[in-house]
Short mmCIF file of C-alpha atoms in Angstrom, two decimals:
data_model
loop_
_atom_site.label_atom_id
_atom_site.label_comp_id
_atom_site.label_asym_id
_atom_site.label_seq_id
_atom_site.Cartn_x
_atom_site.Cartn_y
_atom_site.Cartn_z
CA GLN N 1 1.92 -99.77 -119.82
CA GLN N 2 -1.37 -101.74 -120.13
CA GLN N 3 -3.07 -102.31 -117.29
CA VAL N 4 -5.03 -104.98 -118.21
CA LYS N 5 -2.95 -107.87 -120.14
CA GLN N 6 -4.90 -110.22 -121.78
CA SER N 7 -3.96 -113.40 -123.06
CA PRO N 8 -3.65 -115.47 -125.96
CA GLN N 9 -4.02 -112.86 -128.54
CA SER N 10 -5.39 -115.52 -130.91
CA LEU N 11 -7.11 -118.77 -130.31
CA ILE N 12 -8.11 -121.63 -132.48
CA VAL N 13 -10.39 -124.46 -130.76
CA GLN N 14 -12.77 -127.15 -132.80
CA LYS N 15 -16.09 -127.28 -132.28
CA GLY N 16 -17.38 -128.69 -129.03
CA GLY N 17 -14.13 -127.59 -127.17
CA ILE N 18 -13.82 -125.28 -124.73
CA SER N 19 -12.21 -121.58 -124.93
CA ILE N 20 -10.28 -120.32 -122.44
CA ILE N 21 -8.99 -116.87 -122.69
CA ASN N 22 -7.00 -115.25 -119.39
CA CYS N 23 -6.57 -112.09 -118.02
CA ALA N 24 -4.06 -110.38 -115.60
CA TYR N 25 -4.92 -107.08 -113.68
CA GLU N 26 -2.45 -104.64 -111.66
CA ASN N 27 -5.10 -101.88 -110.28
CA THR N 28 -6.55 -103.41 -107.05
CA ALA N 29 -9.08 -100.31 -106.83
CA PHE N 30 -10.81 -102.36 -110.08
CA ASP N 31 -13.71 -103.62 -108.70
CA TYR N 32 -15.95 -104.55 -111.88
CA PHE N 33 -14.48 -106.78 -114.66
CA PRO N 34 -16.57 -107.06 -117.70
CA TRP N 35 -16.02 -109.56 -120.79
CA TYR N 36 -16.87 -107.69 -124.56
CA GLN N 37 -17.73 -110.01 -127.61
CA GLN N 38 -17.27 -108.40 -130.77
CA PHE N 39 -18.32 -109.61 -134.65
CA PRO N 40 -16.51 -108.11 -137.27
CA GLY N 41 -17.44 -104.77 -138.70
CA LYS N 42 -19.37 -104.32 -135.25
CA GLY N 43 -19.15 -102.93 -131.99
CA PRO N 44 -18.46 -104.75 -128.62
CA ALA N 45 -21.07 -106.09 -127.27
CA LEU N 46 -21.39 -107.29 -123.25
CA LEU N 47 -21.30 -110.84 -122.81
CA ILE N 48 -21.10 -111.36 -119.19
CA ALA N 49 -19.81 -109.23 -115.86
CA ILE N 50 -18.13 -110.68 -112.30
CA ARG N 51 -17.64 -108.51 -109.01
CA PRO N 52 -14.85 -109.65 -106.89
CA ASP N 53 -17.15 -110.96 -104.24
CA VAL N 54 -17.89 -113.94 -106.32
CA SER N 55 -15.49 -116.85 -107.78
CA GLU N 56 -17.04 -117.58 -110.42
CA LYS N 57 -20.31 -116.49 -112.69
CA LYS N 58 -22.08 -118.89 -115.19
CA GLU N 59 -24.46 -117.78 -117.89
CA GLY N 60 -25.41 -120.63 -120.26
CA ARG N 61 -21.98 -121.62 -121.89
CA PHE N 62 -20.02 -119.14 -120.63
CA THR N 63 -18.54 -119.00 -117.46
CA ILE N 64 -15.93 -116.18 -115.51
CA SER N 65 -13.53 -117.62 -113.32
CA PHE N 66 -12.13 -114.69 -110.82
CA ASN N 67 -9.01 -115.11 -108.37
CA LYS N 68 -8.87 -112.08 -106.19
CA SER N 69 -5.74 -112.64 -104.74
CA ALA N 70 -3.76 -113.33 -108.19
CA LYS N 71 -5.57 -110.60 -109.74
CA GLN N 72 -6.45 -112.84 -112.57
CA PHE N 73 -9.80 -113.76 -114.32
CA SER N 74 -11.00 -115.72 -117.00
CA LEU N 75 -13.43 -116.51 -119.61
CA HIS N 76 -14.92 -120.01 -120.03
CA ILE N 77 -16.53 -121.11 -123.49
CA MET N 78 -18.24 -124.45 -123.14
CA ASP N 79 -18.81 -126.61 -126.18
CA SER N 80 -17.45 -123.76 -128.39
CA GLN N 81 -19.60 -123.09 -131.83
CA PRO N 82 -18.36 -121.48 -135.10
CA GLY N 83 -21.14 -118.86 -134.40
CA ASP N 84 -18.68 -117.82 -131.22
CA SER N 85 -15.97 -116.94 -133.51
CA ALA N 86 -15.25 -113.33 -132.71
CA THR N 87 -12.96 -111.25 -130.76
CA TYR N 88 -13.19 -111.01 -127.04
CA PHE N 89 -12.29 -108.48 -124.53
CA CYS N 90 -11.55 -108.51 -121.05
CA ALA N 91 -11.74 -104.97 -119.35
CA ALA N 92 -12.23 -103.84 -115.54
CA SER N 93 -13.15 -100.82 -113.89
CA PRO N 94 -12.70 -98.94 -110.43
CA ASN N 95 -16.36 -98.22 -110.07
CA ASN N 96 -19.02 -101.10 -110.39
CA ALA N 97 -21.26 -99.14 -113.03
CA GLY N 98 -18.38 -100.02 -115.59
CA ASN N 99 -17.26 -96.30 -116.17
CA MET N 100 -13.67 -95.59 -116.71
CA LEU N 101 -13.21 -98.78 -118.30
CA THR N 102 -9.74 -100.30 -119.17
CA PHE N 103 -9.81 -102.87 -121.82
CA GLY N 104 -7.39 -105.94 -122.69
CA GLY N 105 -6.07 -106.01 -125.82
CA GLY N 106 -8.29 -108.57 -127.33
CA THR N 107 -8.32 -112.41 -128.53
CA ARG N 108 -9.37 -113.72 -131.47
CA LEU N 109 -11.44 -116.90 -131.44
CA MET N 110 -11.78 -119.16 -134.12
CA VAL N 111 -14.15 -122.27 -133.91
CA LYS N 112 -13.34 -124.36 -136.18
CA PRO N 113 -16.53 -126.96 -137.58
CA ASN C 1 -35.32 -98.36 -132.33
CA ALA C 2 -31.90 -97.73 -133.96
CA GLY C 3 -30.01 -97.93 -131.01
CA VAL C 4 -26.63 -96.37 -131.26
CA THR C 5 -26.00 -94.71 -134.66
CA GLN C 6 -22.13 -93.09 -136.12
CA THR C 7 -21.78 -91.67 -139.40
CA PRO C 8 -19.47 -91.53 -141.23
CA LYS C 9 -18.88 -95.22 -141.53
CA PHE C 10 -15.39 -94.68 -142.85
CA GLN C 11 -12.96 -91.39 -143.77
CA VAL C 12 -10.20 -90.52 -145.21
CA LEU C 13 -8.37 -87.00 -143.97
CA LYS C 14 -5.17 -85.61 -144.50
CA THR C 15 -2.66 -84.36 -141.75
CA GLY C 16 -4.00 -81.21 -140.23
CA GLN C 17 -7.36 -81.16 -141.43
CA SER C 18 -10.61 -81.12 -139.02
CA MET C 19 -13.71 -83.01 -138.82
CA THR C 20 -16.45 -84.14 -136.64
CA LEU C 21 -17.68 -87.74 -135.99
CA GLN C 22 -21.50 -88.13 -135.58
CA CYS C 23 -22.79 -90.33 -132.72
CA ALA C 24 -26.52 -90.30 -132.05
CA GLN C 25 -29.21 -92.66 -129.76
CA ASP C 26 -32.52 -93.46 -129.57
CA MET C 27 -32.96 -94.78 -126.38
CA ASN C 28 -32.71 -91.70 -123.78
CA HIS C 29 -29.50 -92.50 -122.39
CA GLU C 30 -28.18 -90.33 -120.18
CA TYR C 31 -24.46 -91.72 -120.35
CA MET C 32 -22.46 -91.41 -123.59
CA SER C 33 -18.81 -92.04 -124.46
CA TRP C 34 -16.23 -92.30 -126.75
CA TYR C 35 -13.85 -94.97 -127.42
CA ARG C 36 -10.67 -95.55 -129.77
CA GLN C 37 -10.01 -99.17 -131.07
CA ASP C 38 -6.13 -99.93 -132.19
CA PRO C 39 -4.99 -103.50 -132.92
CA GLY C 40 -3.77 -105.00 -129.77
CA MET C 41 -4.43 -102.19 -127.17
CA GLY C 42 -8.39 -102.94 -127.02
CA LEU C 43 -10.36 -99.92 -126.39
CA ARG C 44 -9.35 -97.16 -124.71
CA LEU C 45 -11.72 -94.19 -123.49
CA ILE C 46 -11.41 -90.68 -125.03
CA HIS C 47 -14.09 -88.58 -123.58
CA TYR C 48 -17.73 -89.07 -121.88
CA SER C 49 -20.63 -87.74 -120.91
CA VAL C 50 -23.26 -88.25 -117.51
CA GLY C 51 -26.02 -86.06 -119.22
CA ALA C 52 -26.61 -83.22 -121.42
CA GLY C 53 -24.07 -80.21 -120.84
CA ILE C 54 -21.74 -82.29 -119.12
CA THR C 55 -18.38 -83.84 -120.58
CA ASP C 56 -15.11 -84.88 -118.89
CA GLN C 57 -12.03 -86.13 -120.28
CA GLY C 58 -11.58 -90.57 -120.27
CA GLU C 59 -7.95 -91.88 -120.75
CA VAL C 60 -6.56 -90.43 -123.88
CA PRO C 61 -8.43 -87.21 -124.83
CA ASN C 62 -5.22 -85.05 -126.62
CA GLY C 63 -6.56 -83.96 -130.02
CA TYR C 64 -10.56 -84.39 -129.59
CA ASN C 65 -13.29 -82.19 -128.09
CA VAL C 66 -16.97 -83.51 -127.59
CA SER C 67 -20.05 -81.31 -126.49
CA ARG C 68 -23.37 -82.52 -125.28
CA SER C 69 -26.08 -80.24 -126.07
CA THR C 70 -28.66 -82.73 -126.54
CA THR C 71 -29.37 -85.62 -124.90
CA GLU C 72 -29.36 -87.57 -128.15
CA ASP C 73 -26.34 -86.53 -129.91
CA PHE C 74 -22.52 -86.47 -129.10
CA PRO C 75 -20.14 -85.73 -131.48
CA LEU C 76 -16.48 -86.20 -131.38
CA ARG C 77 -14.24 -83.34 -133.25
CA LEU C 78 -10.95 -84.25 -134.12
CA LEU C 79 -9.31 -80.15 -134.39
CA SER C 80 -6.04 -81.39 -136.30
CA ALA C 81 -5.87 -84.55 -137.60
CA ALA C 82 -2.70 -86.50 -137.07
CA PRO C 83 -1.32 -89.84 -138.74
CA SER C 84 -1.63 -91.04 -134.67
CA GLN C 85 -5.37 -90.76 -134.47
CA THR C 86 -6.17 -93.31 -137.11
CA SER C 87 -8.13 -95.91 -135.62
CA VAL C 88 -11.60 -97.28 -135.28
CA TYR C 89 -13.70 -95.01 -133.14
CA PHE C 90 -16.84 -96.42 -131.38
CA CYS C 91 -19.34 -94.59 -129.83
CA ALA C 92 -20.90 -95.81 -126.87
CA SER C 93 -24.78 -95.30 -124.71
CA LYS C 94 -26.19 -96.49 -121.24
CA ARG C 95 -29.21 -95.61 -119.43
CA SER C 96 -27.31 -94.06 -116.58
CA TYR C 97 -23.74 -93.17 -115.09
CA VAL C 98 -24.84 -96.52 -112.48
CA GLN C 99 -25.96 -98.41 -114.90
CA GLU C 100 -23.71 -101.35 -116.17
CA THR C 101 -24.44 -102.33 -120.22
CA GLN C 102 -23.38 -100.17 -122.76
CA TYR C 103 -24.64 -100.21 -126.20
CA PHE C 104 -21.85 -99.36 -128.83
CA GLY C 105 -22.26 -98.24 -132.49
CA PRO C 106 -21.11 -99.79 -135.10
CA GLY C 107 -17.80 -97.97 -135.67
CA THR C 108 -16.09 -95.34 -137.67
CA ARG C 109 -12.98 -96.12 -139.40
CA LEU C 110 -10.48 -92.97 -139.87
CA LEU C 111 -7.87 -92.73 -141.90
CA VAL C 112 -5.28 -90.19 -141.34
CA LEU C 113 -2.70 -89.26 -143.96
#
């Protein structure tokens, strides 16, 4: 049983559009929520992370929105570019150092030129 | 710096064979971990180490052994390979247990027949 559920499994967006990936969690002990980006043949790389004391965090074109009461968080990619085409994973951890991460199933994003 | 390196890149094993997946980092990181990545399931933590001589189990430790004799190396041993261990294995490291950003290696793709 996955403790972090991620949707959609795949996503196709036109260049310049907004990509939205959603995650829901069950464990109320989670208090650190990172997103990882993975290109084919490579290991995941930390993209952006949030803690539950804020509802939104923005870094460049990437924004995490966090809804503690609904136990949901999402990644928004503004002005999506073909170079953003990758697999994105949300994750959650019961400690704010990101140890014992529980990952979502991943979303394969394709941005069409 | 080479970062986190993993060998081999790809391996085929027969059921019952044993092998060691190698992981090394040259960043003097204390914390190292092993994940397996399976389609639709994200990454799952196998074992981790908070420093030389100290290891602990993650979410899916059965069938795997680890040791940490040096800061740089964290090998993962499969004692008797099973088809269920067919997966992509990632090693990761970070500066310390309390530091957030983990750096992932390029992965080892393992096929058990």
